Amino acid sequence: RKRQMCKETDLNEAKKKLSSKQLAIFELSREKGCSIKDIAEKMAISEKTVKNQLTLALKTLKLELSPLHYLLLVLLLHY
C-alpha cells in the first residue's frame, strides 16, 4: 500500500510539470479512456494537436519519473 502511494505521489508530482492543456489531454486519454477524436471534440482542437500534446506530456512524464515508474504508468493506464 505504501509503495502504491509512493507511485501515485510521484505521478502527481510529475504531472505538475505538464502544461494545463497537456494535463487535460493526458487525464482524458489515459485516466478516463477517451479517444483522440473525443478529446479533440471536447476541447475544440484538432486531432493532430491532441496527439502532439499527448506525446509531449508522455515525454515529460518519462523524464520526470524513474524508468520503472514510467513503464508501470504506461502499462497500467493503457489497459
PDB file of N, CA, C and O in Angstrom:
ATOM      1  N   ARG A   1       0.833  -1.207   0.000  1.00  0.00           N
ATOM      2  CA  ARG A   1       0.000   0.000   0.000  1.00  0.00           C
ATOM      3  C   ARG A   1       0.867   1.256   0.000  1.00  0.00           C
ATOM      4  O   ARG A   1       0.595   2.212  -0.696  1.00  0.00           O
ATOM      5  N   LYS A   2       1.923   1.234   0.811  1.00  0.00           N
ATOM      6  CA  LYS A   2       2.832   2.376   0.876  1.00  0.00           C
ATOM      7  C   LYS A   2       3.519   2.583  -0.471  1.00  0.00           C
ATOM      8  O   LYS A   2       3.682   3.703  -0.927  1.00  0.00           O
ATOM      9  N   ARG A   3       3.893   1.486  -1.122  1.00  0.00           N
ATOM     10  CA  ARG A   3       4.535   1.559  -2.433  1.00  0.00           C
ATOM     11  C   ARG A   3       3.580   2.174  -3.453  1.00  0.00           C
ATOM     12  O   ARG A   3       3.968   2.987  -4.274  1.00  0.00           O
ATOM     13  N   GLN A   4       2.295   1.791  -3.406  1.00  0.00           N
ATOM     14  CA  GLN A   4       1.292   2.342  -4.312  1.00  0.00           C
ATOM     15  C   GLN A   4       1.151   3.845  -4.102  1.00  0.00           C
ATOM     16  O   GLN A   4       1.071   4.599  -5.054  1.00  0.00           O
ATOM     17  N   MET A   5       1.121   4.289  -2.848  1.00  0.00           N
ATOM     18  CA  MET A   5       1.011   5.715  -2.564  1.00  0.00           C
ATOM     19  C   MET A   5       2.223   6.464  -3.083  1.00  0.00           C
ATOM     20  O   MET A   5       2.100   7.577  -3.584  1.00  0.00           O
ATOM     21  N   CYS A   6       3.387   5.850  -2.985  1.00  0.00           N
ATOM     22  CA  CYS A   6       4.609   6.474  -3.489  1.00  0.00           C
ATOM     23  C   CYS A   6       4.501   6.688  -4.991  1.00  0.00           C
ATOM     24  O   CYS A   6       4.849   7.751  -5.501  1.00  0.00           O
ATOM     25  N   LYS A   7       4.015   5.684  -5.715  1.00  0.00           N
ATOM     26  CA  LYS A   7       3.850   5.798  -7.163  1.00  0.00           C
ATOM     27  C   LYS A   7       2.858   6.900  -7.505  1.00  0.00           C
ATOM     28  O   LYS A   7       3.080   7.674  -8.416  1.00  0.00           O
ATOM     29  N   GLU A   8       1.746   6.966  -6.770  1.00  0.00           N
ATOM     30  CA  GLU A   8       0.742   7.998  -7.023  1.00  0.00           C
ATOM     31  C   GLU A   8       1.316   9.376  -6.747  1.00  0.00           C
ATOM     32  O   GLU A   8       1.081  10.319  -7.509  1.00  0.00           O
ATOM     33  N   THR A   9       2.067   9.508  -5.673  1.00  0.00           N
ATOM     34  CA  THR A   9       2.696  10.780  -5.334  1.00  0.00           C
ATOM     35  C   THR A   9       3.688  11.178  -6.409  1.00  0.00           C
ATOM     36  O   THR A   9       3.711  12.333  -6.839  1.00  0.00           O
ATOM     37  N   ASP A  10       4.501  10.233  -6.865  1.00  0.00           N
ATOM     38  CA  ASP A  10       5.465  10.511  -7.924  1.00  0.00           C
ATOM     39  C   ASP A  10       4.753  10.964  -9.192  1.00  0.00           C
ATOM     40  O   ASP A  10       5.176  11.920  -9.847  1.00  0.00           O
ATOM     41  N   LEU A  11       3.677  10.285  -9.554  1.00  0.00           N
ATOM     42  CA  LEU A  11       2.931  10.651 -10.747  1.00  0.00           C
ATOM     43  C   LEU A  11       2.323  12.040 -10.589  1.00  0.00           C
ATOM     44  O   LEU A  11       2.395  12.868 -11.503  1.00  0.00           O
ATOM     45  N   ASN A  12       1.734  12.313  -9.444  1.00  0.00           N
ATOM     46  CA  ASN A  12       1.136  13.628  -9.214  1.00  0.00           C
ATOM     47  C   ASN A  12       2.175  14.736  -9.295  1.00  0.00           C
ATOM     48  O   ASN A  12       1.917  15.802  -9.850  1.00  0.00           O
ATOM     49  N   GLU A  13       3.355  14.484  -8.753  1.00  0.00           N
ATOM     50  CA  GLU A  13       4.438  15.467  -8.832  1.00  0.00           C
ATOM     51  C   GLU A  13       4.880  15.658 -10.278  1.00  0.00           C
ATOM     52  O   GLU A  13       5.109  16.786 -10.723  1.00  0.00           O
ATOM     53  N   ALA A  14       4.998  14.575 -11.018  1.00  0.00           N
ATOM     54  CA  ALA A  14       5.416  14.662 -12.416  1.00  0.00           C
ATOM     55  C   ALA A  14       4.369  15.395 -13.252  1.00  0.00           C
ATOM     56  O   ALA A  14       4.715  16.177 -14.148  1.00  0.00           O
ATOM     57  N   LYS A  15       3.094  15.178 -12.953  1.00  0.00           N
ATOM     58  CA  LYS A  15       2.020  15.819 -13.700  1.00  0.00           C
ATOM     59  C   LYS A  15       2.033  17.332 -13.513  1.00  0.00           C
ATOM     60  O   LYS A  15       1.561  18.074 -14.374  1.00  0.00           O
ATOM     61  N   LYS A  16       2.619  17.820 -12.437  1.00  0.00           N
ATOM     62  CA  LYS A  16       2.719  19.264 -12.210  1.00  0.00           C
ATOM     63  C   LYS A  16       3.617  19.937 -13.246  1.00  0.00           C
ATOM     64  O   LYS A  16       3.542  21.150 -13.428  1.00  0.00           O
ATOM     65  N   LYS A  17       4.448  19.164 -13.904  1.00  0.00           N
ATOM     66  CA  LYS A  17       5.355  19.701 -14.923  1.00  0.00           C
ATOM     67  C   LYS A  17       4.654  19.894 -16.274  1.00  0.00           C
ATOM     68  O   LYS A  17       5.218  20.505 -17.179  1.00  0.00           O
ATOM     69  N   LEU A  18       3.450  19.359 -16.424  1.00  0.00           N
ATOM     70  CA  LEU A  18       2.731  19.458 -17.683  1.00  0.00           C
ATOM     71  C   LEU A  18       2.015  20.801 -17.795  1.00  0.00           C
ATOM     72  O   LEU A  18       1.599  21.371 -16.783  1.00  0.00           O
ATOM     73  N   SER A  19       1.847  21.268 -19.025  1.00  0.00           N
ATOM     74  CA  SER A  19       1.029  22.465 -19.230  1.00  0.00           C
ATOM     75  C   SER A  19      -0.420  22.100 -18.938  1.00  0.00           C
ATOM     76  O   SER A  19      -0.780  20.916 -18.877  1.00  0.00           O
ATOM     77  N   SER A  20      -1.266  23.099 -18.782  1.00  0.00           N
ATOM     78  CA  SER A  20      -2.671  22.807 -18.469  1.00  0.00           C
ATOM     79  C   SER A  20      -3.331  22.017 -19.597  1.00  0.00           C
ATOM     80  O   SER A  20      -4.118  21.110 -19.334  1.00  0.00           O
ATOM     81  N   LYS A  21      -2.980  22.321 -20.838  1.00  0.00           N
ATOM     82  CA  LYS A  21      -3.549  21.596 -21.976  1.00  0.00           C
ATOM     83  C   LYS A  21      -3.048  20.152 -21.994  1.00  0.00           C
ATOM     84  O   LYS A  21      -3.819  19.221 -22.200  1.00  0.00           O
ATOM     85  N   GLN A  22      -1.752  19.966 -21.762  1.00  0.00           N
ATOM     86  CA  GLN A  22      -1.195  18.609 -21.738  1.00  0.00           C
ATOM     87  C   GLN A  22      -1.817  17.794 -20.616  1.00  0.00           C
ATOM     88  O   GLN A  22      -2.148  16.623 -20.810  1.00  0.00           O
ATOM     89  N   LEU A  23      -1.979  18.392 -19.468  1.00  0.00           N
ATOM     90  CA  LEU A  23      -2.567  17.693 -18.333  1.00  0.00           C
ATOM     91  C   LEU A  23      -4.007  17.265 -18.633  1.00  0.00           C
ATOM     92  O   LEU A  23      -4.383  16.116 -18.394  1.00  0.00           O
ATOM     93  N   ALA A  24      -4.790  18.173 -19.183  1.00  0.00           N
ATOM     94  CA  ALA A  24      -6.179  17.846 -19.505  1.00  0.00           C
ATOM     95  C   ALA A  24      -6.247  16.706 -20.516  1.00  0.00           C
ATOM     96  O   ALA A  24      -7.028  15.756 -20.352  1.00  0.00           O
ATOM     97  N   ILE A  25      -5.415  16.775 -21.545  1.00  0.00           N
ATOM     98  CA  ILE A  25      -5.410  15.738 -22.569  1.00  0.00           C
ATOM     99  C   ILE A  25      -4.934  14.411 -21.999  1.00  0.00           C
ATOM    100  O   ILE A  25      -5.527  13.360 -22.258  1.00  0.00           O
ATOM    101  N   PHE A  26      -3.880  14.443 -21.200  1.00  0.00           N
ATOM    102  CA  PHE A  26      -3.369  13.221 -20.574  1.00  0.00           C
ATOM    103  C   PHE A  26      -4.452  12.566 -19.719  1.00  0.00           C
ATOM    104  O   PHE A  26      -4.682  11.361 -19.819  1.00  0.00           O
ATOM    105  N   GLU A  27      -5.101  13.345 -18.886  1.00  0.00           N
ATOM    106  CA  GLU A  27      -6.118  12.783 -17.998  1.00  0.00           C
ATOM    107  C   GLU A  27      -7.309  12.229 -18.775  1.00  0.00           C
ATOM    108  O   GLU A  27      -7.820  11.160 -18.442  1.00  0.00           O
ATOM    109  N   LEU A  28      -7.741  12.944 -19.793  1.00  0.00           N
ATOM    110  CA  LEU A  28      -8.858  12.439 -20.594  1.00  0.00           C
ATOM    111  C   LEU A  28      -8.477  11.148 -21.320  1.00  0.00           C
ATOM    112  O   LEU A  28      -9.257  10.200 -21.367  1.00  0.00           O
ATOM    113  N   SER A  29      -7.272  11.119 -21.852  1.00  0.00           N
ATOM    114  CA  SER A  29      -6.826   9.953 -22.623  1.00  0.00           C
ATOM    115  C   SER A  29      -6.496   8.760 -21.736  1.00  0.00           C
ATOM    116  O   SER A  29      -7.049   7.674 -21.918  1.00  0.00           O
ATOM    117  N   ARG A  30      -5.605   8.967 -20.795  1.00  0.00           N
ATOM    118  CA  ARG A  30      -5.062   7.846 -20.039  1.00  0.00           C
ATOM    119  C   ARG A  30      -5.853   7.484 -18.795  1.00  0.00           C
ATOM    120  O   ARG A  30      -5.885   6.341 -18.391  1.00  0.00           O
ATOM    121  N   GLU A  31      -6.485   8.461 -18.179  1.00  0.00           N
ATOM    122  CA  GLU A  31      -7.199   8.169 -16.937  1.00  0.00           C
ATOM    123  C   GLU A  31      -8.700   7.949 -17.156  1.00  0.00           C
ATOM    124  O   GLU A  31      -9.325   7.233 -16.398  1.00  0.00           O
ATOM    125  N   LYS A  32      -9.256   8.575 -18.186  1.00  0.00           N
ATOM    126  CA  LYS A  32     -10.693   8.421 -18.441  1.00  0.00           C
ATOM    127  C   LYS A  32     -10.987   7.610 -19.687  1.00  0.00           C
ATOM    128  O   LYS A  32     -12.132   7.304 -19.969  1.00  0.00           O
ATOM    129  N   GLY A  33      -9.952   7.272 -20.444  1.00  0.00           N
ATOM    130  CA  GLY A  33     -10.117   6.393 -21.595  1.00  0.00           C
ATOM    131  C   GLY A  33     -10.765   7.009 -22.818  1.00  0.00           C
ATOM    132  O   GLY A  33     -11.271   6.286 -23.674  1.00  0.00           O
ATOM    133  N   CYS A  34     -10.756   8.331 -22.918  1.00  0.00           N
ATOM    134  CA  CYS A  34     -11.348   8.993 -24.091  1.00  0.00           C
ATOM    135  C   CYS A  34     -10.463   8.806 -25.319  1.00  0.00           C
ATOM    136  O   CYS A  34      -9.239   8.776 -25.213  1.00  0.00           O
ATOM    137  N   SER A  35     -11.085   8.727 -26.465  1.00  0.00           N
ATOM    138  CA  SER A  35     -10.341   8.599 -27.713  1.00  0.00           C
ATOM    139  C   SER A  35      -9.782   9.959 -28.133  1.00  0.00           C
ATOM    140  O   SER A  35     -10.228  11.008 -27.647  1.00  0.00           O
ATOM    141  N   ILE A  36      -8.814   9.932 -29.030  1.00  0.00           N
ATOM    142  CA  ILE A  36      -8.230  11.159 -29.567  1.00  0.00           C
ATOM    143  C   ILE A  36      -9.339  12.029 -30.175  1.00  0.00           C
ATOM    144  O   ILE A  36      -9.400  13.235 -29.947  1.00  0.00           O
ATOM    145  N   LYS A  37     -10.206  11.393 -30.946  1.00  0.00           N
ATOM    146  CA  LYS A  37     -11.310  12.118 -31.593  1.00  0.00           C
ATOM    147  C   LYS A  37     -12.213  12.780 -30.559  1.00  0.00           C
ATOM    148  O   LYS A  37     -12.587  13.947 -30.707  1.00  0.00           O
ATOM    149  N   ASP A  38     -12.583  12.043 -29.518  1.00  0.00           N
ATOM    150  CA  ASP A  38     -13.455  12.594 -28.478  1.00  0.00           C
ATOM    151  C   ASP A  38     -12.800  13.777 -27.758  1.00  0.00           C
ATOM    152  O   ASP A  38     -13.449  14.783 -27.472  1.00  0.00           O
ATOM    153  N   ILE A  39     -11.517  13.641 -27.476  1.00  0.00           N
ATOM    154  CA  ILE A  39     -10.794  14.727 -26.796  1.00  0.00           C
ATOM    155  C   ILE A  39     -10.768  15.964 -27.684  1.00  0.00           C
ATOM    156  O   ILE A  39     -11.009  17.083 -27.216  1.00  0.00           O
ATOM    157  N   ALA A  40     -10.477  15.770 -28.956  1.00  0.00           N
ATOM    158  CA  ALA A  40     -10.433  16.893 -29.896  1.00  0.00           C
ATOM    159  C   ALA A  40     -11.780  17.617 -29.931  1.00  0.00           C
ATOM    160  O   ALA A  40     -11.836  18.857 -29.905  1.00  0.00           O
ATOM    161  N   GLU A  41     -12.849  16.850 -29.971  1.00  0.00           N
ATOM    162  CA  GLU A  41     -14.186  17.455 -29.998  1.00  0.00           C
ATOM    163  C   GLU A  41     -14.497  18.190 -28.695  1.00  0.00           C
ATOM    164  O   GLU A  41     -15.012  19.311 -28.711  1.00  0.00           O
ATOM    165  N   LYS A  42     -14.180  17.569 -27.555  1.00  0.00           N
ATOM    166  CA  LYS A  42     -14.450  18.187 -26.251  1.00  0.00           C
ATOM    167  C   LYS A  42     -13.675  19.479 -26.057  1.00  0.00           C
ATOM    168  O   LYS A  42     -14.173  20.431 -25.450  1.00  0.00           O
ATOM    169  N   MET A  43     -12.434  19.496 -26.570  1.00  0.00           N
ATOM    170  CA  MET A  43     -11.575  20.659 -26.348  1.00  0.00           C
ATOM    171  C   MET A  43     -11.575  21.630 -27.521  1.00  0.00           C
ATOM    172  O   MET A  43     -10.891  22.657 -27.472  1.00  0.00           O
ATOM    173  N   ALA A  44     -12.318  21.297 -28.562  1.00  0.00           N
ATOM    174  CA  ALA A  44     -12.404  22.146 -29.768  1.00  0.00           C
ATOM    175  C   ALA A  44     -11.020  22.421 -30.371  1.00  0.00           C
ATOM    176  O   ALA A  44     -10.674  23.556 -30.689  1.00  0.00           O
ATOM    177  N   ILE A  45     -10.236  21.355 -30.502  1.00  0.00           N
ATOM    178  CA  ILE A  45      -8.925  21.430 -31.130  1.00  0.00           C
ATOM    179  C   ILE A  45      -8.813  20.268 -32.115  1.00  0.00           C
ATOM    180  O   ILE A  45      -9.638  19.354 -32.108  1.00  0.00           O
ATOM    181  N   SER A  46      -7.797  20.304 -32.952  1.00  0.00           N
ATOM    182  CA  SER A  46      -7.644  19.243 -33.949  1.00  0.00           C
ATOM    183  C   SER A  46      -7.126  17.956 -33.309  1.00  0.00           C
ATOM    184  O   SER A  46      -6.495  17.980 -32.238  1.00  0.00           O
ATOM    185  N   GLU A  47      -7.376  16.854 -33.976  1.00  0.00           N
ATOM    186  CA  GLU A  47      -6.855  15.567 -33.512  1.00  0.00           C
ATOM    187  C   GLU A  47      -5.332  15.583 -33.504  1.00  0.00           C
ATOM    188  O   GLU A  47      -4.708  14.996 -32.620  1.00  0.00           O
ATOM    189  N   LYS A  48      -4.737  16.248 -34.483  1.00  0.00           N
ATOM    190  CA  LYS A  48      -3.273  16.351 -34.561  1.00  0.00           C
ATOM    191  C   LYS A  48      -2.726  17.068 -33.328  1.00  0.00           C
ATOM    192  O   LYS A  48      -1.716  16.654 -32.756  1.00  0.00           O
ATOM    193  N   THR A  49      -3.408  18.113 -32.887  1.00  0.00           N
ATOM    194  CA  THR A  49      -2.985  18.831 -31.680  1.00  0.00           C
ATOM    195  C   THR A  49      -3.073  17.928 -30.461  1.00  0.00           C
ATOM    196  O   THR A  49      -2.173  17.919 -29.618  1.00  0.00           O
ATOM    197  N   VAL A  50      -4.149  17.161 -30.375  1.00  0.00           N
ATOM    198  CA  VAL A  50      -4.295  16.220 -29.254  1.00  0.00           C
ATOM    199  C   VAL A  50      -3.125  15.242 -29.256  1.00  0.00           C
ATOM    200  O   VAL A  50      -2.483  15.017 -28.219  1.00  0.00           O
ATOM    201  N   LYS A  51      -2.820  14.662 -30.404  1.00  0.00           N
ATOM    202  CA  LYS A  51      -1.721  13.694 -30.496  1.00  0.00           C
ATOM    203  C   LYS A  51      -0.393  14.328 -30.115  1.00  0.00           C
ATOM    204  O   LYS A  51       0.395  13.742 -29.370  1.00  0.00           O
ATOM    205  N   ASN A  52      -0.146  15.535 -30.634  1.00  0.00           N
ATOM    206  CA  ASN A  52       1.109  16.225 -30.325  1.00  0.00           C
ATOM    207  C   ASN A  52       1.231  16.543 -28.845  1.00  0.00           C
ATOM    208  O   ASN A  52       2.295  16.334 -28.238  1.00  0.00           O
ATOM    209  N   GLN A  53       0.174  17.049 -28.244  1.00  0.00           N
ATOM    210  CA  GLN A  53       0.201  17.398 -26.822  1.00  0.00           C
ATOM    211  C   GLN A  53       0.325  16.155 -25.943  1.00  0.00           C
ATOM    212  O   GLN A  53       1.021  16.184 -24.925  1.00  0.00           O
ATOM    213  N   LEU A  54      -0.316  15.074 -26.334  1.00  0.00           N
ATOM    214  CA  LEU A  54      -0.200  13.832 -25.578  1.00  0.00           C
ATOM    215  C   LEU A  54       1.221  13.286 -25.661  1.00  0.00           C
ATOM    216  O   LEU A  54       1.781  12.836 -24.657  1.00  0.00           O
ATOM    217  N   THR A  55       1.818  13.366 -26.831  1.00  0.00           N
ATOM    218  CA  THR A  55       3.204  12.921 -26.998  1.00  0.00           C
ATOM    219  C   THR A  55       4.137  13.745 -26.113  1.00  0.00           C
ATOM    220  O   THR A  55       5.012  13.190 -25.431  1.00  0.00           O
ATOM    221  N   LEU A  56       3.954  15.062 -26.101  1.00  0.00           N
ATOM    222  CA  LEU A  56       4.784  15.923 -25.247  1.00  0.00           C
ATOM    223  C   LEU A  56       4.575  15.604 -23.770  1.00  0.00           C
ATOM    224  O   LEU A  56       5.530  15.578 -22.989  1.00  0.00           O
ATOM    225  N   ALA A  57       3.332  15.360 -23.384  1.00  0.00           N
ATOM    226  CA  ALA A  57       3.032  15.026 -21.990  1.00  0.00           C
ATOM    227  C   ALA A  57       3.739  13.729 -21.587  1.00  0.00           C
ATOM    228  O   ALA A  57       4.351  13.645 -20.519  1.00  0.00           O
ATOM    229  N   LEU A  58       3.659  12.721 -22.438  1.00  0.00           N
ATOM    230  CA  LEU A  58       4.292  11.439 -22.124  1.00  0.00           C
ATOM    231  C   LEU A  58       5.811  11.567 -22.064  1.00  0.00           C
ATOM    232  O   LEU A  58       6.459  10.954 -21.205  1.00  0.00           O
ATOM    233  N   LYS A  59       6.389  12.377 -22.930  1.00  0.00           N
ATOM    234  CA  LYS A  59       7.837  12.605 -22.885  1.00  0.00           C
ATOM    235  C   LYS A  59       8.240  13.283 -21.578  1.00  0.00           C
ATOM    236  O   LYS A  59       9.234  12.917 -20.960  1.00  0.00           O
ATOM    237  N   THR A  60       7.450  14.270 -21.164  1.00  0.00           N
ATOM    238  CA  THR A  60       7.736  14.963 -19.910  1.00  0.00           C
ATOM    239  C   THR A  60       7.639  14.002 -18.729  1.00  0.00           C
ATOM    240  O   THR A  60       8.522  13.982 -17.861  1.00  0.00           O
ATOM    241  N   LEU A  61       6.585  13.196 -18.697  1.00  0.00           N
ATOM    242  CA  LEU A  61       6.423  12.238 -17.598  1.00  0.00           C
ATOM    243  C   LEU A  61       7.556  11.224 -17.587  1.00  0.00           C
ATOM    244  O   LEU A  61       8.048  10.848 -16.526  1.00  0.00           O
ATOM    245  N   LYS A  62       7.976  10.813 -18.765  1.00  0.00           N
ATOM    246  CA  LYS A  62       9.075   9.850 -18.857  1.00  0.00           C
ATOM    247  C   LYS A  62      10.348  10.427 -18.262  1.00  0.00           C
ATOM    248  O   LYS A  62      11.089   9.730 -17.561  1.00  0.00           O
ATOM    249  N   LEU A  63      10.600  11.701 -18.518  1.00  0.00           N
ATOM    250  CA  LEU A  63      11.786  12.356 -17.964  1.00  0.00           C
ATOM    251  C   LEU A  63      11.688  12.535 -16.447  1.00  0.00           C
ATOM    252  O   LEU A  63      12.689  12.460 -15.746  1.00  0.00           O
ATOM    253  N   GLU A  64      10.490  12.796 -15.963  1.00  0.00           N
ATOM    254  CA  GLU A  64      10.294  13.077 -14.539  1.00  0.00           C
ATOM    255  C   GLU A  64      10.239  11.824 -13.671  1.00  0.00           C
ATOM    256  O   GLU A  64      10.617  11.863 -12.506  1.00  0.00           O
ATOM    257  N   LEU A  65       9.735  10.738 -14.221  1.00  0.00           N
ATOM    258  CA  LEU A  65       9.583   9.507 -13.446  1.00  0.00           C
ATOM    259  C   LEU A  65      10.776   8.586 -13.671  1.00  0.00           C
ATOM    260  O   LEU A  65      11.417   8.630 -14.719  1.00  0.00           O
ATOM    261  N   SER A  66      11.021   7.731 -12.704  1.00  0.00           N
ATOM    262  CA  SER A  66      12.059   6.722 -12.891  1.00  0.00           C
ATOM    263  C   SER A  66      11.612   5.791 -14.016  1.00  0.00           C
ATOM    264  O   SER A  66      10.417   5.676 -14.296  1.00  0.00           O
ATOM    265  N   PRO A  67      12.550   5.121 -14.669  1.00  0.00           N
ATOM    266  CA  PRO A  67      12.163   4.208 -15.759  1.00  0.00           C
ATOM    267  C   PRO A  67      11.114   3.178 -15.351  1.00  0.00           C
ATOM    268  O   PRO A  67      10.182   2.911 -16.102  1.00  0.00           O
ATOM    269  N   LEU A  68      11.223   2.633 -14.159  1.00  0.00           N
ATOM    270  CA  LEU A  68      10.267   1.631 -13.706  1.00  0.00           C
ATOM    271  C   LEU A  68       8.886   2.243 -13.493  1.00  0.00           C
ATOM    272  O   LEU A  68       7.882   1.688 -13.918  1.00  0.00           O
ATOM    273  N   HIS A  69       8.834   3.401 -12.859  1.00  0.00           N
ATOM    274  CA  HIS A  69       7.550   4.065 -12.642  1.00  0.00           C
ATOM    275  C   HIS A  69       6.896   4.413 -13.968  1.00  0.00           C
ATOM    276  O   HIS A  69       5.688   4.274 -14.125  1.00  0.00           O
ATOM    277  N   TYR A  70       7.682   4.878 -14.922  1.00  0.00           N
ATOM    278  CA  TYR A  70       7.116   5.239 -16.228  1.00  0.00           C
ATOM    279  C   TYR A  70       6.565   4.006 -16.929  1.00  0.00           C
ATOM    280  O   TYR A  70       5.474   4.033 -17.482  1.00  0.00           O
ATOM    281  N   LEU A  71       7.304   2.914 -16.893  1.00  0.00           N
ATOM    282  CA  LEU A  71       6.845   1.676 -17.526  1.00  0.00           C
ATOM    283  C   LEU A  71       5.537   1.211 -16.899  1.00  0.00           C
ATOM    284  O   LEU A  71       4.596   0.844 -17.597  1.00  0.00           O
ATOM    285  N   LEU A  72       5.452   1.250 -15.585  1.00  0.00           N
ATOM    286  CA  LEU A  72       4.219   0.865 -14.897  1.00  0.00           C
ATOM    287  C   LEU A  72       3.065   1.789 -15.274  1.00  0.00           C
ATOM    288  O   LEU A  72       1.941   1.343 -15.495  1.00  0.00           O
ATOM    289  N   LEU A  73       3.350   3.088 -15.357  1.00  0.00           N
ATOM    290  CA  LEU A  73       2.328   4.052 -15.741  1.00  0.00           C
ATOM    291  C   LEU A  73       1.769   3.720 -17.125  1.00  0.00           C
ATOM    292  O   LEU A  73       0.563   3.650 -17.319  1.00  0.00           O
ATOM    293  N   VAL A  74       2.651   3.499 -18.063  1.00  0.00           N
ATOM    294  CA  VAL A  74       2.224   3.195 -19.427  1.00  0.00           C
ATOM    295  C   VAL A  74       1.410   1.909 -19.463  1.00  0.00           C
ATOM    296  O   VAL A  74       0.344   1.851 -20.077  1.00  0.00           O
ATOM    297  N   LEU A  75       1.879   0.891 -18.789  1.00  0.00           N
ATOM    298  CA  LEU A  75       1.177  -0.399 -18.802  1.00  0.00           C
ATOM    299  C   LEU A  75      -0.166  -0.321 -18.086  1.00  0.00           C
ATOM    300  O   LEU A  75      -1.166  -0.827 -18.589  1.00  0.00           O
ATOM    301  N   LEU A  76      -0.201   0.305 -16.944  1.00  0.00           N
ATOM    302  CA  LEU A  76      -1.440   0.360 -16.154  1.00  0.00           C
ATOM    303  C   LEU A  76      -2.490   1.265 -16.767  1.00  0.00           C
ATOM    304  O   LEU A  76      -3.677   0.953 -16.741  1.00  0.00           O
ATOM    305  N   LEU A  77      -2.086   2.383 -17.317  1.00  0.00           N
ATOM    306  CA  LEU A  77      -3.062   3.324 -17.850  1.00  0.00           C
ATOM    307  C   LEU A  77      -3.461   3.023 -19.269  1.00  0.00           C
ATOM    308  O   LEU A  77      -4.464   3.512 -19.757  1.00  0.00           O
ATOM    309  N   HIS A  78      -2.689   2.196 -19.944  1.00  0.00           N
ATOM    310  CA  HIS A  78      -3.007   1.869 -21.324  1.00  0.00           C
ATOM    311  C   HIS A  78      -4.057   0.761 -21.418  1.00  0.00           C
ATOM    312  O   HIS A  78      -4.791   0.681 -22.383  1.00  0.00           O
ATOM    313  N   TYR A  79      -4.126  -0.075 -20.407  1.00  0.00           N
ATOM    314  CA  TYR A  79      -5.039  -1.225 -20.483  1.00  0.00           C
ATOM    315  C   TYR A  79      -6.182  -1.111 -19.532  1.00  0.00           C
ATOM    316  O   TYR A  79      -6.306  -0.565 -18.619  1.00  0.00           O
TER     317      TYR A  79
END
